[in-house]
Short mmCIF file of C-alpha atoms and ligand atoms in Angstrom, two decimals:
data_model
loop_
_atom_site.label_atom_id
_atom_site.label_comp_id
_atom_site.label_asym_id
_atom_site.label_seq_id
_atom_site.Cartn_x
_atom_site.Cartn_y
_atom_site.Cartn_z
CA UNK A 1 112.04 28.10 58.44
CA UNK A 2 114.50 28.59 61.27
CA UNK A 3 113.66 27.42 64.77
CA UNK A 4 113.67 29.60 67.86
CA UNK A 5 113.93 27.57 71.05
CA UNK A 6 112.40 30.19 73.36
CA UNK A 7 108.88 29.45 74.58
CA UNK A 8 106.53 32.39 74.99
CA UNK A 9 103.12 32.28 76.55
CA UNK A 10 101.44 34.16 73.70
CA UNK A 11 102.48 35.91 70.47
CA UNK A 12 101.82 39.24 72.24
CA UNK A 13 104.60 38.39 74.74
CA UNK A 14 107.00 37.76 71.88
CA UNK A 15 106.06 41.02 70.16
CA UNK A 16 106.43 42.95 73.41
CA UNK A 17 109.95 41.61 73.93
CA UNK A 18 111.07 42.79 70.48
CA UNK A 19 108.91 43.46 67.46
CA UNK A 20 110.02 40.82 64.98
CA UNK A 21 111.44 42.12 61.72
CA UNK A 22 110.22 39.11 59.76
CA UNK A 23 106.90 37.30 59.58
CA UNK A 24 106.52 34.76 62.40
CA UNK A 25 104.57 31.56 62.59
CA UNK A 26 103.58 31.11 66.22
CA UNK A 27 103.29 27.40 66.98
CA UNK A 28 101.45 25.94 69.96
CA UNK A 29 102.47 22.29 70.42
CA UNK A 30 99.73 21.98 73.05
CA UNK A 31 97.07 23.06 70.58
CA UNK A 32 98.37 20.61 67.97
CA UNK A 33 98.37 17.71 70.40
CA UNK A 34 94.87 18.62 71.59
CA UNK A 35 93.55 18.54 68.01
CA UNK A 36 95.27 15.23 67.37
CA UNK A 37 93.62 13.80 70.49
CA UNK A 38 90.26 15.17 69.32
CA UNK A 39 90.62 13.28 66.02
CA UNK A 40 91.82 10.11 67.71
CA UNK A 41 88.92 10.18 70.16
CA UNK A 42 86.22 11.13 67.69
CA UNK A 43 87.13 9.52 64.39
CA UNK A 44 85.92 5.90 64.15
CA UNK A 45 89.15 4.49 62.70
CA UNK A 46 92.86 5.13 62.13
CA UNK A 47 93.97 8.77 62.08
CA UNK A 48 96.92 9.52 59.78
CA UNK A 49 98.44 12.92 58.96
CA UNK A 50 98.74 14.35 55.43
CA UNK A 51 102.28 15.70 55.64
CA UNK A 52 101.94 18.16 52.77
CA UNK A 53 99.81 20.54 54.88
CA UNK A 54 102.86 21.36 57.03
CA UNK A 55 106.00 19.25 57.01
CA UNK A 56 107.85 21.12 59.80
CA UNK A 57 109.70 18.63 62.00
CA UNK A 58 108.18 20.02 65.25
CA UNK A 59 104.75 19.32 63.76
CA UNK A 60 105.59 15.72 62.97
CA UNK A 61 107.29 15.31 66.37
CA UNK A 62 104.28 16.58 68.30
CA UNK A 63 101.85 14.48 66.30
CA UNK A 64 103.95 11.43 67.10
CA UNK A 65 103.85 12.41 70.77
CA UNK A 66 100.06 12.59 70.49
CA UNK A 67 99.97 9.04 69.17
CA UNK A 68 99.92 9.52 65.38
CA UNK A 69 102.09 6.80 63.83
CA UNK A 70 100.84 6.62 60.22
CA UNK A 71 101.28 9.33 57.59
CA UNK A 72 99.95 10.18 54.14
CA UNK A 73 103.02 11.02 52.07
CA UNK A 74 103.11 12.24 48.49
CA UNK A 75 106.84 12.21 47.77
CA UNK A 76 110.08 10.46 48.67
CA UNK A 77 111.14 13.61 50.53
CA UNK A 78 108.07 13.38 52.76
CA UNK A 79 108.75 9.68 53.42
CA UNK A 80 112.30 10.42 54.56
CA UNK A 81 111.18 13.36 56.67
CA UNK A 82 108.58 11.32 58.55
CA UNK A 83 110.97 8.40 59.09
CA UNK A 84 113.63 10.82 60.41
CA UNK A 85 111.26 11.50 63.31
CA UNK A 86 109.70 8.05 63.68
CA UNK A 87 111.75 5.27 62.04
CA UNK A 88 108.88 2.78 62.25
CA UNK A 89 106.23 5.20 60.89
CA UNK A 90 103.62 3.59 58.64
CA UNK A 91 103.65 5.26 55.23
CA UNK A 92 100.58 5.60 52.99
CA UNK A 93 101.75 6.76 49.57
CA UNK A 94 98.57 8.38 48.31
CA UNK A 95 99.82 10.46 45.44
CA UNK A 96 98.32 8.27 42.68
CA UNK A 97 100.93 9.16 40.03
CA UNK A 98 104.56 8.15 40.59
CA UNK A 99 107.71 7.58 38.57
CA UNK A 100 109.17 4.06 38.39
CA UNK A 101 112.11 5.23 40.49
CA UNK A 102 109.81 6.65 43.18
CA UNK A 103 107.96 3.34 43.32
CA UNK A 104 111.21 1.43 43.78
CA UNK A 105 112.17 3.74 46.67
CA UNK A 106 108.71 3.25 48.17
CA UNK A 107 109.24 -0.53 48.11
CA UNK A 108 112.66 -0.25 49.73
CA UNK A 109 111.17 2.01 52.42
CA UNK A 110 108.38 -0.46 53.10
CA UNK A 111 105.39 1.68 52.11
CA UNK A 112 102.27 -0.08 53.42
CA UNK A 113 99.57 1.35 51.19
CA UNK A 114 99.32 3.19 47.88
CA UNK A 115 96.44 4.73 45.97
CA UNK A 116 95.73 4.37 42.24
CA UNK A 117 93.30 5.93 39.80
CA UNK A 118 94.44 4.24 36.57
CA UNK A 119 95.38 0.83 35.15
CA UNK A 120 98.74 2.12 33.94
CA UNK A 121 99.77 3.27 37.44
CA UNK A 122 98.52 -0.02 38.97
CA UNK A 123 100.71 -1.93 36.49
CA UNK A 124 103.71 0.17 37.54
CA UNK A 125 103.10 -0.74 41.21
CA UNK A 126 102.69 -4.42 40.28
CA UNK A 127 106.02 -4.39 38.46
CA UNK A 128 107.77 -3.54 41.75
CA UNK A 129 105.64 -4.80 44.67
CA UNK A 130 105.11 -8.56 45.02
CA UNK A 131 101.54 -9.84 45.61
CA UNK A 132 100.60 -9.68 49.28
CA UNK A 133 103.06 -6.90 50.12
CA UNK A 134 100.92 -3.82 49.52
CA UNK A 135 97.45 -2.45 50.15
CA UNK A 136 96.17 -0.67 47.04
CA UNK A 137 93.45 1.95 47.47
CA UNK A 138 91.39 2.79 44.41
CA UNK A 139 90.69 6.51 44.37
CA UNK A 140 87.14 7.55 43.54
CA UNK A 141 86.02 10.96 42.33
CA UNK A 142 82.47 12.26 42.27
CA UNK A 143 81.01 15.67 41.55
CA UNK A 144 80.21 16.45 45.20
CA UNK A 145 79.73 20.00 46.47
CA UNK A 146 80.77 21.22 49.91
CA UNK A 147 84.50 21.87 49.69
CA UNK A 148 86.45 25.05 49.05
CA UNK A 149 87.71 23.72 45.75
CA UNK A 150 87.39 20.63 43.62
CA UNK A 151 89.89 17.86 44.39
CA UNK A 152 88.48 15.64 41.62
CA UNK A 153 89.92 17.91 38.93
CA UNK A 154 93.28 16.12 38.99
CA UNK A 155 92.96 12.72 40.68
CA UNK A 156 90.36 10.00 40.96
CA UNK A 157 88.47 7.60 38.69
CA UNK A 158 84.75 7.39 37.94
CA UNK A 159 82.70 4.62 39.58
CA UNK A 160 82.85 2.14 36.65
CA UNK A 161 86.61 2.49 36.34
CA UNK A 162 86.94 2.11 40.13
CA UNK A 163 85.03 -1.20 40.05
CA UNK A 164 87.27 -2.55 37.27
CA UNK A 165 90.41 -1.32 39.07
CA UNK A 166 89.26 -2.92 42.31
CA UNK A 167 88.84 -6.29 40.58
CA UNK A 168 92.33 -6.01 39.12
CA UNK A 169 93.81 -5.04 42.50
CA UNK A 170 92.30 -8.21 43.98
CA UNK A 171 93.38 -10.38 41.01
CA UNK A 172 96.95 -9.15 41.33
CA UNK A 173 96.99 -10.25 44.97
CA UNK A 174 97.08 -6.82 46.60
CA UNK A 175 94.90 -5.93 49.59
CA UNK A 176 91.89 -4.07 48.15
CA UNK A 177 90.89 -0.72 49.61
CA UNK A 178 89.26 2.45 48.42
CA UNK A 179 89.90 6.11 49.03
CA UNK A 180 88.55 9.52 48.12
CA UNK A 181 89.12 13.15 49.06
CA UNK A 182 85.98 15.29 49.28
CA UNK A 183 87.98 18.50 48.70
CA UNK A 184 89.75 20.67 51.22
CA UNK A 185 88.00 22.81 53.86
CA UNK A 186 84.80 20.76 53.48
CA UNK A 187 82.35 21.60 56.28
CA UNK A 188 79.48 19.38 55.16
CA UNK A 189 79.33 15.76 56.33
CA UNK A 190 76.97 15.04 53.42
CA UNK A 191 79.96 15.01 51.05
CA UNK A 192 81.47 12.06 52.95
CA UNK A 193 78.09 10.30 53.10
CA UNK A 194 77.76 10.43 49.29
CA UNK A 195 81.26 9.11 48.75
CA UNK A 196 80.83 6.31 51.28
CA UNK A 197 77.53 5.21 49.71
CA UNK A 198 79.14 5.15 46.27
CA UNK A 199 82.23 3.29 47.50
CA UNK A 200 79.99 0.59 49.00
CA UNK A 201 78.08 0.28 45.72
CA UNK A 202 81.34 0.03 43.73
CA UNK A 203 82.75 -2.70 46.00
CA UNK A 204 79.48 -4.64 45.67
CA UNK A 205 79.47 -4.26 41.88
CA UNK A 206 83.09 -5.41 41.72
CA UNK A 207 82.43 -8.36 44.05
CA UNK A 208 85.41 -7.31 46.15
CA UNK A 209 85.41 -6.92 49.93
CA UNK A 210 87.25 -3.78 50.97
CA UNK A 211 89.79 -4.29 53.73
CA UNK A 212 89.85 -0.55 54.40
CA UNK A 213 88.14 2.63 53.33
CA UNK A 214 90.22 5.82 53.53
CA UNK A 215 87.85 8.77 53.77
CA UNK A 216 90.54 11.29 52.97
CA UNK A 217 91.36 14.63 54.38
CA UNK A 218 89.21 17.65 53.65
CA UNK A 219 88.04 18.23 57.23
CA UNK A 220 87.53 21.94 57.77
CA UNK A 221 89.56 24.24 60.00
CA UNK A 222 88.23 27.32 61.76
CA UNK A 223 88.78 30.06 59.17
CA UNK A 224 85.67 32.26 59.16
CA UNK A 225 82.57 32.49 61.34
CA UNK A 226 81.89 29.66 63.78
CA UNK A 227 84.26 26.73 64.29
CA UNK A 228 83.31 23.74 62.12
CA UNK A 229 81.69 20.80 63.92
CA UNK A 230 84.17 17.97 63.37
CA UNK A 231 82.26 15.56 65.59
CA UNK A 232 79.16 15.95 63.40
CA UNK A 233 81.25 14.91 60.39
CA UNK A 234 82.70 11.94 62.32
CA UNK A 235 79.16 10.86 63.23
CA UNK A 236 77.99 11.22 59.62
CA UNK A 237 80.91 9.03 58.48
CA UNK A 238 80.19 6.33 61.07
CA UNK A 239 76.49 6.38 60.23
CA UNK A 240 77.08 6.11 56.48
CA UNK A 241 79.49 3.19 56.86
CA UNK A 242 76.98 1.33 59.05
CA UNK A 243 74.14 2.05 56.63
CA UNK A 244 75.91 1.15 53.39
CA UNK A 245 78.38 -1.60 54.26
CA UNK A 246 76.16 -3.62 56.58
CA UNK A 247 77.66 -6.54 58.47
CA UNK A 248 81.27 -6.53 57.29
CA UNK A 249 82.34 -2.91 57.14
CA UNK A 250 85.89 -2.00 56.10
CA UNK A 251 88.23 -0.54 58.70
CA UNK A 252 88.30 3.24 58.35
CA UNK A 253 91.27 5.53 57.81
CA UNK A 254 91.35 9.31 57.59
CA UNK A 255 94.20 11.54 56.49
CA UNK A 256 93.52 15.12 57.56
CA UNK A 257 96.13 17.76 56.85
CA UNK A 258 94.49 21.14 57.32
CA UNK A 259 92.16 20.33 60.20
CA UNK A 260 94.92 18.72 62.28
CA UNK A 261 97.47 21.48 61.96
CA UNK A 262 95.75 24.79 61.08
CA UNK A 263 94.66 25.86 64.55
CA UNK A 264 98.05 25.18 66.10
CA UNK A 265 99.58 28.21 64.35
CA UNK A 266 99.00 31.93 64.09
CA UNK A 267 100.84 34.02 61.52
CA UNK A 268 102.19 37.39 62.61
CA UNK A 269 102.88 39.81 59.76
CA UNK A 270 104.48 43.18 60.46
CA UNK A 271 102.99 46.44 59.19
CA UNK A 272 105.76 47.93 57.01
CA UNK A 273 103.82 51.00 56.07
CA UNK A 274 100.39 52.56 55.91
CA UNK A 275 100.66 54.59 52.72
CA UNK A 276 99.31 58.11 53.33
CA UNK A 277 96.94 56.62 55.91
CA UNK A 278 95.29 54.30 53.38
CA UNK A 279 96.72 51.01 52.10
CA UNK A 280 98.43 48.67 54.54
CA UNK A 281 101.69 47.00 53.46
CA UNK A 282 102.59 43.83 55.38
CA UNK A 283 105.92 41.99 55.40
CA UNK A 284 104.13 38.82 54.26
CA UNK A 285 101.68 38.22 51.44
CA UNK A 286 100.37 35.81 48.81
CA UNK A 287 103.84 34.57 47.83
CA UNK A 288 104.53 33.79 51.49
CA UNK A 289 102.45 32.48 54.36
CA UNK A 290 99.24 34.09 53.10
CA UNK A 291 99.14 32.24 49.76
CA UNK A 292 95.87 30.48 50.50
CA UNK A 293 93.92 33.69 51.05
CA UNK A 294 93.64 33.98 47.26
CA UNK A 295 91.65 30.73 47.07
CA UNK A 296 89.95 30.56 50.47
CA UNK A 297 89.66 34.22 51.48
CA UNK A 298 91.37 35.86 54.44
CA UNK A 299 90.61 34.38 57.86
CA UNK A 300 88.33 36.61 59.91
CA UNK A 301 90.08 35.63 63.12
CA UNK A 302 92.70 38.34 63.32
CA UNK A 303 94.04 40.84 65.83
CA UNK A 304 96.44 43.75 65.53
CA UNK A 305 99.07 44.33 68.21
CA UNK A 306 101.10 47.48 68.83
CA UNK A 307 104.84 47.28 69.39
CA UNK A 308 104.02 47.22 73.12
CA UNK A 309 102.11 43.99 72.59
CA UNK A 310 98.69 45.48 73.32
CA UNK A 311 95.74 44.71 71.10
CA UNK A 312 94.43 47.58 68.97
CA UNK A 313 90.77 48.15 69.73
CA UNK A 314 89.85 51.09 67.50
CA UNK A 315 86.75 51.03 65.32
CA UNK A 316 87.17 48.56 62.52
CA UNK A 317 87.54 49.87 59.00
CA UNK A 318 88.05 47.95 55.76
CA UNK A 319 91.53 48.37 54.28
CA UNK A 320 93.36 47.33 51.15
CA UNK A 321 96.21 45.10 52.30
CA UNK A 322 99.29 44.43 50.15
CA UNK A 323 102.14 41.98 50.62
CA UNK A 324 105.81 43.00 50.41
CA UNK A 325 106.69 42.05 46.82
CA UNK A 326 106.52 44.39 43.83
CA UNK A 327 103.86 42.27 42.13
CA UNK A 328 100.45 43.95 42.08
CA UNK A 329 98.79 40.53 42.50
CA UNK A 330 100.36 40.47 45.98
CA UNK A 331 97.26 41.68 47.75
CA UNK A 332 94.82 40.02 50.15
CA UNK A 333 91.42 39.60 48.46
CA UNK A 334 88.87 42.38 48.89
CA UNK A 335 89.33 44.68 51.84
CA UNK A 336 90.31 43.46 55.28
CA UNK A 337 88.53 44.83 58.38
CA UNK A 338 91.28 46.28 60.59
CA UNK A 339 91.24 48.58 63.64
CA UNK A 340 91.35 52.26 62.68
CA UNK A 341 94.07 53.05 65.23
CA UNK A 342 96.61 50.60 63.80
CA UNK A 343 100.03 52.05 62.97
CA UNK A 344 103.26 51.32 61.19
CA UNK A 345 105.31 48.84 63.23
CA UNK A 346 102.24 46.94 64.45
CA UNK A 347 101.81 43.21 63.91
CA UNK A 348 98.70 41.67 62.34
CA UNK A 349 98.10 38.24 63.84
CA UNK A 350 96.09 35.81 61.70
CA UNK A 351 94.77 32.76 63.59
CA UNK A 352 94.44 29.25 62.18
CA UNK A 353 97.39 29.53 59.77
CA UNK A 354 99.19 26.20 60.25
CA UNK A 355 98.15 24.54 57.00
CA UNK A 356 99.47 25.39 53.54
CA UNK A 357 101.34 28.43 54.86
CA UNK A 358 105.00 27.53 55.50
CA UNK A 359 104.45 24.54 53.18
CA UNK A 360 104.09 26.70 50.08
CA UNK A 361 106.41 29.63 50.86
CA UNK A 362 108.26 31.07 47.88
CA UNK A 363 111.44 33.20 47.74
CA UNK A 364 109.87 35.65 45.28
CA UNK A 365 111.48 39.11 45.39
CA UNK A 366 113.80 37.97 48.18
CA UNK A 367 111.04 37.45 50.74
CA UNK A 368 109.97 34.14 52.25
CA UNK A 369 111.96 33.97 55.47
CA UNK A 370 109.47 33.15 58.21
CA UNK A 371 110.53 32.44 61.79
CA UNK A 372 108.96 29.63 63.78
CA UNK A 373 108.27 30.72 67.36
CA UNK A 374 106.96 28.34 69.99
CA UNK A 375 104.14 29.60 72.19
CA UNK A 376 101.95 28.06 74.88
CA UNK A 377 98.87 29.34 73.05
CA UNK A 378 98.37 31.32 69.85
CA UNK A 379 96.18 33.97 71.44
C1 LIG B 401 96.10 17.11 50.41
C2 LIG B 401 95.66 15.73 50.73
C3 LIG B 401 95.15 15.44 52.00
C4 LIG B 401 94.95 16.49 53.05
O1 LIG B 401 93.91 17.34 52.69
P1 LIG B 401 93.35 18.43 53.75
O2 LIG B 401 92.29 19.12 52.99
O3 LIG B 401 94.49 19.29 54.10
O4 LIG B 401 92.84 17.68 54.93
C5 LIG B 401 94.78 14.14 52.26
N1 LIG B 401 94.92 13.18 51.34
C6 LIG B 401 95.40 13.39 50.09
C7 LIG B 401 95.52 12.29 49.14
C8 LIG B 401 95.78 14.70 49.75
O5 LIG B 401 96.26 14.93 48.52
#
């Protein structure tokens, strides 16, 4: 992603000045900082940022300005990137599978916390980190509905294994903690309540007092319909911790990716062609910034702007929408409701596109260049 220094009030202003020839991610630093403040005010514990959702330096910089100083990192590259912005950043290394060399780098970089879901990976940490120098979070997985897809399919241990791991963490002299991830785009606070209840039961069964409980990411962004009620989820989390941990609750940590960053970006994709008045071809698609539409569906918060920067208001009609590559999979799912008066050269602006968009761009078929444009607001 290249960076354009100019600041526009809205994407429409940018389009009006010159219709961009490439897809644009419109970034509102104000929106990002407002969401960060919302988390820091509402969440009853430490708010960290899961860097994988969007590792753009302006994102990290603005989160730091909004008071975020701890980060969930999954790779050495992410560690270095965060520290390049904030040298004293606290690093939580919550990818539970790591090579020996990655663990050595994590020690040198002073990683504060690491998650595990197996005895073999705990032994690898213990071979490098001395007792007392690391918090180790045991990652739990449960079959809990509510999210857009299942995060337990790859990582996490069942409750019995978690209890045994927790005992070994304590025996090895590490600070015991637990973590889970209810699955991304999870709108239902009940998923967190179930996990928190189970984590409390596991800690009791293990006879280990948790220093901290990391309730993961998974918080939903505004993709379709009404905006998710984050505060209701925060309240459910606080209530469950009080109900299940009693007098000595662990300190809480969360590590949202999507919900922190999604709403700070809109994606503008140019209309390359409307083939014989039917199918719409955009200059971005599922191998670019719209990759997630395949799993989560297309956002319903979208507008179409003419080259003059005015919003198309014609009667909505469902259209087949293709991306720019020659792969027939490169199509947005189903049909997308778009204004009937849209034309070649217009820009389709998708709201809420800050997470898992630029982060997963590919170069397939020579596409994948997306410009980052700073705006006061994304609409
Ligand atoms: C991906 C990930 C997150 C962020 O998830 P979101 O659904 O984007 O909030 C947090 N923690 C871990 C361990 C992850 O792998």
